[in-house]
XYZ file of N, CA and C in Angstrom:
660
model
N 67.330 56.473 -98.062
C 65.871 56.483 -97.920
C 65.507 56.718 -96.454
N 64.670 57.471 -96.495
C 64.183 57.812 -94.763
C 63.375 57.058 -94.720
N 63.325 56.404 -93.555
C 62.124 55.475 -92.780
C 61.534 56.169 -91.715
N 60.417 56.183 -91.869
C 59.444 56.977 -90.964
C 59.204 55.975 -89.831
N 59.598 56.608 -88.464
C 59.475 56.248 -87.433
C 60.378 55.218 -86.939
N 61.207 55.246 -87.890
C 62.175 53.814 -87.595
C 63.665 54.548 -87.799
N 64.706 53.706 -87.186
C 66.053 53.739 -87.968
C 65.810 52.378 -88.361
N 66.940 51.963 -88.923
C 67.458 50.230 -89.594
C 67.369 49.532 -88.112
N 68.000 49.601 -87.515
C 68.246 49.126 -85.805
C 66.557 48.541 -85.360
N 65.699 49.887 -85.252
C 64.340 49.439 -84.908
C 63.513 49.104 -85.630
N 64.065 49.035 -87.105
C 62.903 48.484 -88.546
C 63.355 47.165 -87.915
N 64.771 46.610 -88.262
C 64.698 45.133 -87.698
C 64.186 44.796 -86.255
N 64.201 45.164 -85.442
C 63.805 44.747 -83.688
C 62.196 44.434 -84.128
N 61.448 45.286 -85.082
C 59.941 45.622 -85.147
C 59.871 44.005 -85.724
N 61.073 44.109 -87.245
C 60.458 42.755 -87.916
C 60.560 41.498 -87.270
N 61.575 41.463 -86.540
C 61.892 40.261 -85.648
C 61.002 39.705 -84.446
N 60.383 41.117 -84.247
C 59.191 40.679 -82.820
C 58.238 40.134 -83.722
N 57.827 40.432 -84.598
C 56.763 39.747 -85.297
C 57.146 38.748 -85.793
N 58.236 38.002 -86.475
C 58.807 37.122 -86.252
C 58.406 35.771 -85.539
N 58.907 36.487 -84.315
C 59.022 35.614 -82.911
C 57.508 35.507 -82.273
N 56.771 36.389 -82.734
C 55.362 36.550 -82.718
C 54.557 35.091 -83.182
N 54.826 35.442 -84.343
C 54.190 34.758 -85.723
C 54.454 33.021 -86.058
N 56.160 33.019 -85.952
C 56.685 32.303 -86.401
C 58.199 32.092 -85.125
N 58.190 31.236 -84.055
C 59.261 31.413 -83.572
C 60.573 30.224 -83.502
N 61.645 31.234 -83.868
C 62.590 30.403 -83.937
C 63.308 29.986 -82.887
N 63.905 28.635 -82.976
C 64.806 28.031 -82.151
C 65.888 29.169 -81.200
N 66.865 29.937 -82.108
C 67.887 31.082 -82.304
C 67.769 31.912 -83.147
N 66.768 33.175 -82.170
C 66.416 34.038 -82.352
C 67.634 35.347 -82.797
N 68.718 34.765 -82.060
C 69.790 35.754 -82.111
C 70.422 35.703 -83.216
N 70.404 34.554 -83.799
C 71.180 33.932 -85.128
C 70.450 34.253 -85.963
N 68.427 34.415 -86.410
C 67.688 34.915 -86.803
C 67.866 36.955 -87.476
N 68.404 37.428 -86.180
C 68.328 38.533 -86.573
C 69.500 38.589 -86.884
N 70.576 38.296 -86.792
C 71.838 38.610 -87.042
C 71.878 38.046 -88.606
N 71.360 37.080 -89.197
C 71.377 36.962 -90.558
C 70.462 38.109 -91.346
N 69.103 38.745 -91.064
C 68.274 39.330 -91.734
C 69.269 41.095 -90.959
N 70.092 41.150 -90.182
C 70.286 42.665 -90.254
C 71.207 42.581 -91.581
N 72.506 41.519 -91.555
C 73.446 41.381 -92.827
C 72.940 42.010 -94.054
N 71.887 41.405 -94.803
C 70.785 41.581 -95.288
C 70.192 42.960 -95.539
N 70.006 43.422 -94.709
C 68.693 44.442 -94.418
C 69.057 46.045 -95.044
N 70.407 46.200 -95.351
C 70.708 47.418 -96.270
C 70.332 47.218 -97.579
N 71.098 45.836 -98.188
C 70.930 45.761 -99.522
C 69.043 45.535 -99.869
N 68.320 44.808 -98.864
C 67.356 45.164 -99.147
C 66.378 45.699 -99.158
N 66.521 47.229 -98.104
C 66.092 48.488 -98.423
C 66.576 49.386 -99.628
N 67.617 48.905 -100.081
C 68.419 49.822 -101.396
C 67.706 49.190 -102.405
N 67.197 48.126 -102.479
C 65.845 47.301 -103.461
C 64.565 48.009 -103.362
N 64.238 48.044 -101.985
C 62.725 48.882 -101.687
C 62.858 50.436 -102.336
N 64.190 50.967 -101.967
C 63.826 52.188 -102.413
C 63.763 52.408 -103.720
N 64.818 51.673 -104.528
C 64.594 51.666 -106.194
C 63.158 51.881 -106.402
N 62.536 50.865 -105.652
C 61.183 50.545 -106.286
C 59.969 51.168 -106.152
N 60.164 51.912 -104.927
C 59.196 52.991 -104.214
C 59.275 54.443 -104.909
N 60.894 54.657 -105.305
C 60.938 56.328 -105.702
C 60.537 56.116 -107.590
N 59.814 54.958 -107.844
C 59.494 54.784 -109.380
C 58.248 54.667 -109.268
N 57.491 54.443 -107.495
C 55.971 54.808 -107.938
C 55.228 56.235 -107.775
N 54.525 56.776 -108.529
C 53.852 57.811 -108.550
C 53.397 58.461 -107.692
N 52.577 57.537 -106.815
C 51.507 57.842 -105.608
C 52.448 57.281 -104.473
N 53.532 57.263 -104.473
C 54.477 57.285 -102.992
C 55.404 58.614 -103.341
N 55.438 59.045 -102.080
C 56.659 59.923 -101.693
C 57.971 59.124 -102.239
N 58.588 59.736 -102.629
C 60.055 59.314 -103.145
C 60.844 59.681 -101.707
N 61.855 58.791 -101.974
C 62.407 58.477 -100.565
C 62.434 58.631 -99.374
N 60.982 57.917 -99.111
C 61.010 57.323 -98.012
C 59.754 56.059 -97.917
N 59.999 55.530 -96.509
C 59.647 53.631 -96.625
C 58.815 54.033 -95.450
N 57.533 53.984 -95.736
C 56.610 53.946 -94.269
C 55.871 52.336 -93.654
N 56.552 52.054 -92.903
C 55.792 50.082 -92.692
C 54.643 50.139 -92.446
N 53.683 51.345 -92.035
C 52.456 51.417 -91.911
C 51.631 51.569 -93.066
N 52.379 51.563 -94.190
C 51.626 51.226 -95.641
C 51.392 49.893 -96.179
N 50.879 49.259 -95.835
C 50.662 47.968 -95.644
C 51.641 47.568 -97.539
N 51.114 48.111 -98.846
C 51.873 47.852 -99.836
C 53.118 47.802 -99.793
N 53.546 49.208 -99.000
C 55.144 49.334 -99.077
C 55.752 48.124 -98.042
N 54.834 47.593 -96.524
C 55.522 46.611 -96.115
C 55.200 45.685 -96.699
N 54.452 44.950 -97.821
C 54.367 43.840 -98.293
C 55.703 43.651 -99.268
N 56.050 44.849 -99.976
C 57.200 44.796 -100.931
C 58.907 44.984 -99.984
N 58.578 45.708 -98.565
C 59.954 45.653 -98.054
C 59.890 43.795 -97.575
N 59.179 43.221 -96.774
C 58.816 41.910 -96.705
C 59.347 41.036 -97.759
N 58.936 40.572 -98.654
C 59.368 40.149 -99.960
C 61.158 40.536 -100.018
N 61.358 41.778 -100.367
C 62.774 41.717 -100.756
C 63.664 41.389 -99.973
N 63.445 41.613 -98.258
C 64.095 40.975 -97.509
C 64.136 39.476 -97.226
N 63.429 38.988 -98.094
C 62.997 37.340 -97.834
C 64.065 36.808 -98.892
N 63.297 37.665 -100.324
C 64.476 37.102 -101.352
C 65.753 37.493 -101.119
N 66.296 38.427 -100.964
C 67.654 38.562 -100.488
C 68.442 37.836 -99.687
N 67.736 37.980 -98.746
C 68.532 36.928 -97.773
C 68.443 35.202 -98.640
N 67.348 34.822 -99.126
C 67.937 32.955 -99.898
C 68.507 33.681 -101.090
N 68.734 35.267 -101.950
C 69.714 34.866 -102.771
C 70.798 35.173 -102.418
N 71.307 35.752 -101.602
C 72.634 36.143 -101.277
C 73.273 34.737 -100.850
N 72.281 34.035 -100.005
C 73.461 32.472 -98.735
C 72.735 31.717 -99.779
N 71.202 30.901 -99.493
C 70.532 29.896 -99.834
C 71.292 28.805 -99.200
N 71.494 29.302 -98.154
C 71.868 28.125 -96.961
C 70.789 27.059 -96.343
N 70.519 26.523 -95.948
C 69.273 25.978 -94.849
C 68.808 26.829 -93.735
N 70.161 27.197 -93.422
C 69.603 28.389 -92.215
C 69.039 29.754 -93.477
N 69.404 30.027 -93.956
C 68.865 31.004 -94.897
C 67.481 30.681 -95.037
N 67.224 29.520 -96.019
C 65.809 29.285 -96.061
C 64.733 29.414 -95.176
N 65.288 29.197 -93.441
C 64.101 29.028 -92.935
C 64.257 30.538 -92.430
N 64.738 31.126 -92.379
C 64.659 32.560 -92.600
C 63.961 33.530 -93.434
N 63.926 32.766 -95.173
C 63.271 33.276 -96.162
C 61.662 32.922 -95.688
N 62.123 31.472 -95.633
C 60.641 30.888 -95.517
C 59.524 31.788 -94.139
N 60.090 31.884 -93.062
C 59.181 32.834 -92.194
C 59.103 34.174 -92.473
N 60.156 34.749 -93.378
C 59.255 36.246 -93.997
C 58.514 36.070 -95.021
N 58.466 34.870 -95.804
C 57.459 34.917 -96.648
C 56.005 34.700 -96.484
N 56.066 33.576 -95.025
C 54.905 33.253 -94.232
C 54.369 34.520 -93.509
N 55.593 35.274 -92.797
C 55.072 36.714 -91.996
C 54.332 37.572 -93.332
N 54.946 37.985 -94.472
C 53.989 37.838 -95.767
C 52.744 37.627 -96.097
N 52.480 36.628 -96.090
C 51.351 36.145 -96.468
C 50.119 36.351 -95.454
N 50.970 36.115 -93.866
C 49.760 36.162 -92.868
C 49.136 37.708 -92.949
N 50.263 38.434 -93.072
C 49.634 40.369 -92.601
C 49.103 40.946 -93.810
N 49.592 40.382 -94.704
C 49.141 41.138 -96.347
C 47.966 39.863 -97.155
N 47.887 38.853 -96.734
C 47.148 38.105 -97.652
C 47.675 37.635 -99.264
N 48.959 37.718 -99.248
C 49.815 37.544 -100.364
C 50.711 36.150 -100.609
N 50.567 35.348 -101.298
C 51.273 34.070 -101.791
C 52.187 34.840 -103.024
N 53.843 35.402 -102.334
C 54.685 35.731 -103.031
C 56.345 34.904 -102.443
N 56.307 34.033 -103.184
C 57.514 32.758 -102.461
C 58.389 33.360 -102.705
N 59.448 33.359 -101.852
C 60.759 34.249 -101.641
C 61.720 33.836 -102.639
N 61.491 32.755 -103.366
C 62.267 32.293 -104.673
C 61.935 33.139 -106.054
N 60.451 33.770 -106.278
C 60.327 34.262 -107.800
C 60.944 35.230 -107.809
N 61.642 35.504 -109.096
C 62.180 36.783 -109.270
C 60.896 37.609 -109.713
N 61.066 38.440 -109.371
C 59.933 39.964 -109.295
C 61.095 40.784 -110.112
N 60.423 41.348 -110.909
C 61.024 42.878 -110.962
C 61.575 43.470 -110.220
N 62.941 44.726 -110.592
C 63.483 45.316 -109.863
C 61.929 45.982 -109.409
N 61.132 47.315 -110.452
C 60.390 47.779 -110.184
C 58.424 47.231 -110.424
N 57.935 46.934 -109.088
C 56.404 46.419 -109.698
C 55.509 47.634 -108.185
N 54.271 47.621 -108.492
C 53.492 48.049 -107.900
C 52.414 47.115 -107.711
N 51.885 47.259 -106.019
C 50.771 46.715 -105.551
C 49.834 47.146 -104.999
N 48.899 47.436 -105.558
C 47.102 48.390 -105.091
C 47.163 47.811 -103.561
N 46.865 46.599 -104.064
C 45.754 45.798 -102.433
C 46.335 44.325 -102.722
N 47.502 43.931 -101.786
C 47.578 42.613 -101.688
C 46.834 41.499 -101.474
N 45.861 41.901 -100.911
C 44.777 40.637 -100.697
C 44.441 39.718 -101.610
N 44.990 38.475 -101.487
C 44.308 37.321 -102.749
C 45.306 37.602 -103.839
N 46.498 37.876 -104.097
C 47.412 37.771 -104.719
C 47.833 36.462 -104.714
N 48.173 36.102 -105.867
C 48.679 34.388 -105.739
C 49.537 34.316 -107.111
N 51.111 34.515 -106.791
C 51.876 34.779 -107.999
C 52.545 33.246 -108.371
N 52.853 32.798 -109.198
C 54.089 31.930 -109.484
C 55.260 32.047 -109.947
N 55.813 31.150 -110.314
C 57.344 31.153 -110.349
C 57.557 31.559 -112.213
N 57.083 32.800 -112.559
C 56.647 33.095 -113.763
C 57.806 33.961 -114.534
N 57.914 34.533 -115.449
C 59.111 35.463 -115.854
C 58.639 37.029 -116.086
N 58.281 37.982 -115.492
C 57.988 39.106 -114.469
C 58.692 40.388 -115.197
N 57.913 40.797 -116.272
C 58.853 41.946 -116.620
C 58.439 43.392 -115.921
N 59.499 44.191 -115.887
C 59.760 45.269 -114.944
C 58.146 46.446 -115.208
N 58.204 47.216 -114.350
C 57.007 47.884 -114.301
C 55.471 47.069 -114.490
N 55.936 46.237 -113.257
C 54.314 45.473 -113.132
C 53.236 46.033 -112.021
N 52.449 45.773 -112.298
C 50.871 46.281 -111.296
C 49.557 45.459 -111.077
N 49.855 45.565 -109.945
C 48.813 44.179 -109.623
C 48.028 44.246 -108.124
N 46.722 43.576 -108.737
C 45.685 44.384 -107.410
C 44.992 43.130 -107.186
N 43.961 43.478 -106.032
C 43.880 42.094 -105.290
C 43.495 40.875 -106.062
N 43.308 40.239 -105.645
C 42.938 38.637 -106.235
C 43.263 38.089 -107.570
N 44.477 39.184 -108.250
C 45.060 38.779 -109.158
C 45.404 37.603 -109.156
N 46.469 36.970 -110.208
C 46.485 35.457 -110.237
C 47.607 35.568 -111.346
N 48.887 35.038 -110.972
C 49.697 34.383 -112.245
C 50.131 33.228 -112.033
N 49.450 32.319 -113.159
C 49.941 30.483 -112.677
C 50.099 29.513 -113.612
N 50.631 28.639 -113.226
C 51.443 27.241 -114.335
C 50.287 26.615 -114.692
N 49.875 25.989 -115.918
C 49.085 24.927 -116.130
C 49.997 23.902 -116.832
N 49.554 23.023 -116.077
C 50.720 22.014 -116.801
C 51.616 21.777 -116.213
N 52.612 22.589 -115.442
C 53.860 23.609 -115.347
C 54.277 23.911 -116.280
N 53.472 24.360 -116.932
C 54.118 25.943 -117.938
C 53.724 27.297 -117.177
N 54.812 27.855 -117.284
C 54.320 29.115 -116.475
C 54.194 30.586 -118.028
N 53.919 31.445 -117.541
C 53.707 32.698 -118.261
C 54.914 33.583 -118.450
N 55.086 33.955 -119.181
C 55.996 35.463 -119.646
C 55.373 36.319 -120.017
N 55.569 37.234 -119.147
C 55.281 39.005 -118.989
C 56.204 40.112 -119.078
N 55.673 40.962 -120.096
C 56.629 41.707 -120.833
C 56.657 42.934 -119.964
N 57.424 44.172 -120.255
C 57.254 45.335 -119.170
C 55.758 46.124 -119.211
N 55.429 46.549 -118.322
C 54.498 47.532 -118.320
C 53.643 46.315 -118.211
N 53.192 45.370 -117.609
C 51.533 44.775 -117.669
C 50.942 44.809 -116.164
N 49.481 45.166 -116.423
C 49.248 45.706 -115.340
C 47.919 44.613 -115.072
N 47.529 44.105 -114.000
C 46.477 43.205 -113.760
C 45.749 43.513 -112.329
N 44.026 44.022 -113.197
C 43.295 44.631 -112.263
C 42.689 43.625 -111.491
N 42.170 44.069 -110.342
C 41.478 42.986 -109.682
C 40.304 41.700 -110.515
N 40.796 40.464 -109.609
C 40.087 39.169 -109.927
C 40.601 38.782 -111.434
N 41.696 39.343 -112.123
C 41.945 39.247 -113.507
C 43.371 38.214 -112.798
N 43.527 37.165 -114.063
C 44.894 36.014 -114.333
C 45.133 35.760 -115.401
N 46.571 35.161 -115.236
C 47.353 34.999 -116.596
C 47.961 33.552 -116.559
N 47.229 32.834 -117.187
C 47.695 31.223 -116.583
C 47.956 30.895 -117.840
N 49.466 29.900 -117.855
C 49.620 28.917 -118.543
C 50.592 29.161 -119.296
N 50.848 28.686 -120.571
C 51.743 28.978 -121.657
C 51.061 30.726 -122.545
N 51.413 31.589 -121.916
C 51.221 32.981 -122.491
C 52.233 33.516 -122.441
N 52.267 34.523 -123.740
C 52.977 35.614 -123.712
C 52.980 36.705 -123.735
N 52.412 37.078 -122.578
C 51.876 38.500 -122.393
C 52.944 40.160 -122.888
N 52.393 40.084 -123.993
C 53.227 41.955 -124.659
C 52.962 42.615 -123.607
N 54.538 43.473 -124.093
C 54.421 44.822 -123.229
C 53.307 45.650 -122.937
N 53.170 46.718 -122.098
C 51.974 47.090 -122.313
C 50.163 46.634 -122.275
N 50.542 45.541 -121.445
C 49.005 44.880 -121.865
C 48.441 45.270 -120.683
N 47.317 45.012 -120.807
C 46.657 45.470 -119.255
C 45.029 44.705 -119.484
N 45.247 43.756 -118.714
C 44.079 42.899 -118.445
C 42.519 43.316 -117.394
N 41.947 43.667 -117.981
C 40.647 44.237 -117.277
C 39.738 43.286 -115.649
N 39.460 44.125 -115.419
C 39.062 43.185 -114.327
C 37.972 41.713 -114.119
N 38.361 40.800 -113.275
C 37.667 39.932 -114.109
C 37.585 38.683 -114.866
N 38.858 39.204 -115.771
C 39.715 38.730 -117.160
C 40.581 37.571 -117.051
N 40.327 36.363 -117.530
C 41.391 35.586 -117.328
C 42.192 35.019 -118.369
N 43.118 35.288 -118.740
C 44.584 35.131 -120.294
C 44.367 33.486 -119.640
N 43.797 32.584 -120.820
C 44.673 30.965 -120.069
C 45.028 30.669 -121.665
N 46.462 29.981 -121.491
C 47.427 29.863 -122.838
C 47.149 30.893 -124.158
N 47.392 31.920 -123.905
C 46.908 32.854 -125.033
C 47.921 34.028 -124.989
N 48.257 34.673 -125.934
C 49.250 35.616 -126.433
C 48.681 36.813 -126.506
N 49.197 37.887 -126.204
C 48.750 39.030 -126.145
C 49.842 39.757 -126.641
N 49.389 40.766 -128.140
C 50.455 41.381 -128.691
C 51.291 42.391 -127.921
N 50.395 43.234 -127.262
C 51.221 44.541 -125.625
C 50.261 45.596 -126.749
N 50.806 46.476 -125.936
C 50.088 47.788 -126.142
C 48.408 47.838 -126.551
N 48.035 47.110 -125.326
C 46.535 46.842 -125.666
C 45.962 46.379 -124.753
N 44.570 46.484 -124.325
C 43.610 46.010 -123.564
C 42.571 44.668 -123.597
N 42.934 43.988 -122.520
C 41.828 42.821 -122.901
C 40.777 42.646 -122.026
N 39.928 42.462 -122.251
C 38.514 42.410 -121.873
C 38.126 40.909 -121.757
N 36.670 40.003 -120.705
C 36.605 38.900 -121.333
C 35.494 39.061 -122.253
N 35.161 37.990 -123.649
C 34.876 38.019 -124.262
C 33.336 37.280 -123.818
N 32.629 36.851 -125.222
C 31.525 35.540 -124.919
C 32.403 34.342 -125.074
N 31.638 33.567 -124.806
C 32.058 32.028 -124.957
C 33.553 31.358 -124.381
N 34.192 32.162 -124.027
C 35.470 31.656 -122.991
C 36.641 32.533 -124.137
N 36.263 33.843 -125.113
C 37.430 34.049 -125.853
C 37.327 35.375 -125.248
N 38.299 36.247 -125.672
C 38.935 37.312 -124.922
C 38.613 38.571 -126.334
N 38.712 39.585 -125.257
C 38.512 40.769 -126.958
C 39.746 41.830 -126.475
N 40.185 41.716 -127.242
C 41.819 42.554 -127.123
C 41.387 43.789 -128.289
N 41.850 44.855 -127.362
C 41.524 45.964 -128.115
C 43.308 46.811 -128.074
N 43.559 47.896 -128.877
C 44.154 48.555 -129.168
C 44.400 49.838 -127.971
N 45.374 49.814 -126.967
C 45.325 50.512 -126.091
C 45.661 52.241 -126.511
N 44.892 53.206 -126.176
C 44.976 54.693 -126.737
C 46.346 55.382 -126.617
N 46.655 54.751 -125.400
C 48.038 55.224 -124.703
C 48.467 54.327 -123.614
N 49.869 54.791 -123.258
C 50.367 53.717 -122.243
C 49.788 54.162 -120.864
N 48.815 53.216 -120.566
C 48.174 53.232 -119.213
C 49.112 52.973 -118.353
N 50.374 52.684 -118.117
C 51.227 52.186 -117.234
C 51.945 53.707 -116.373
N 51.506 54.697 -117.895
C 52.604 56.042 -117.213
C 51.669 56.677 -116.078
N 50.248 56.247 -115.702
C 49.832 56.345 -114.641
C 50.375 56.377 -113.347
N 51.435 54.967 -113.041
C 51.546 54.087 -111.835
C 53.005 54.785 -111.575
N 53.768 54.949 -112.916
C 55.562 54.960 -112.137
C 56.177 55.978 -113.070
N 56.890 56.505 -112.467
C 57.766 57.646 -112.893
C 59.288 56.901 -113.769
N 59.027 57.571 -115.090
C 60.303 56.778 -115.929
C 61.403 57.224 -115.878
């Protein structure tokens, strides 16, 4: 994957000043020397995930796309606590997830598994949980996936969630679903291949989707 304006060498120096910016560590040297280890396998993640969206150039990673650095961010966070999940690991995960959250406006904890492949409009006001995330997801600002109870949600492939729309609770969101803007799923099942709308009175109107709105976003 080509990185625009960067090699690997100066993608990390860039992430680390902000880092040390943002968030500074004790051993800074020990800092980067764990996230370069790291930093192939999780550009070989970014690119999977970039050359499957539509509206990006296929291979290549620009950090001035604020989406594409919110998703290189993230995978380098999770990678690094799943590969060690050391203590020193964690607080490693933990300040790219914070560097995360501060530049993109995104609550994505370096522990959920995400999809190999998901897409993100506008991170702003994203607030995901520790949910079960099926592949080809899409999600735009002030989305929302969350536990009630602690029950969390299952999401099937292809669901796509437009702005101010959530999926809270014990749901099982079908493939194919795509929640309108707005819209909030709380403990409710959704068959997939279909659209939901909110309804009157706090119920939802699920309609029959024409086609897969998903082949919009990513190349199969």
């Amino acid at each position: 994957m080509r990185l625009i304006d960067h090699t690997q060498a100066s993608l990390l120096d860039y992430t680390c000043a902000q880092l040390g910016c943002f968030f500074p560590s004790g051993d800074g040297a020990a800092l980067r020397h764990r996230l370069e280890r790291h930093l192939p396998q999780a550009l070989a993640r970014l690119a999977h995930c970039i050359d499957k969206v539509r509206m990006w150039q296929s291979g290549q990673f620009n950090y001035l796309n604020s989406s594409q650095y919110c998703l290189y961010l993230y995978f380098l966070a999770n990678t690094v606590w799943r590969e060690e999940g050391s203590e020193e690991a964690v607080g490693a995960a933990t300040r790219l997830f914070l560097l995360n959250k501060a530049l993109n406006g995104i609550d994505l904890f370096y522990e959920i598994a995400m999809p190999e492949v998901f897409f993100i409009g506008h991170s702003v006001g994203i607030v995901l949980a520790k949910a079960t995330y099926g592949n080809y997801l899409v999600l735009y600002q002030n989305s929302t996936v969350g536990k009630n109870h602690g029950v969390a949600p299952v999401l099937g492939e292809g669901v796509i969630l437009y702005p101010n729309s959530a999926i809270i609770g014990r749901c099982r969101i079908g493939a194919n679903t795509t929640v309108s803007q707005g819209t909030g799923v709380i403990n409710r099942d959704t068959p997939g291949n279909c659209l939901v709308f909110a309804g009157t009175a706090g119920e939802l109107t699920i309609k029959a989707a024409k086609r897969p709105l998903i082949d919009d976003f990513f190349r199969f």
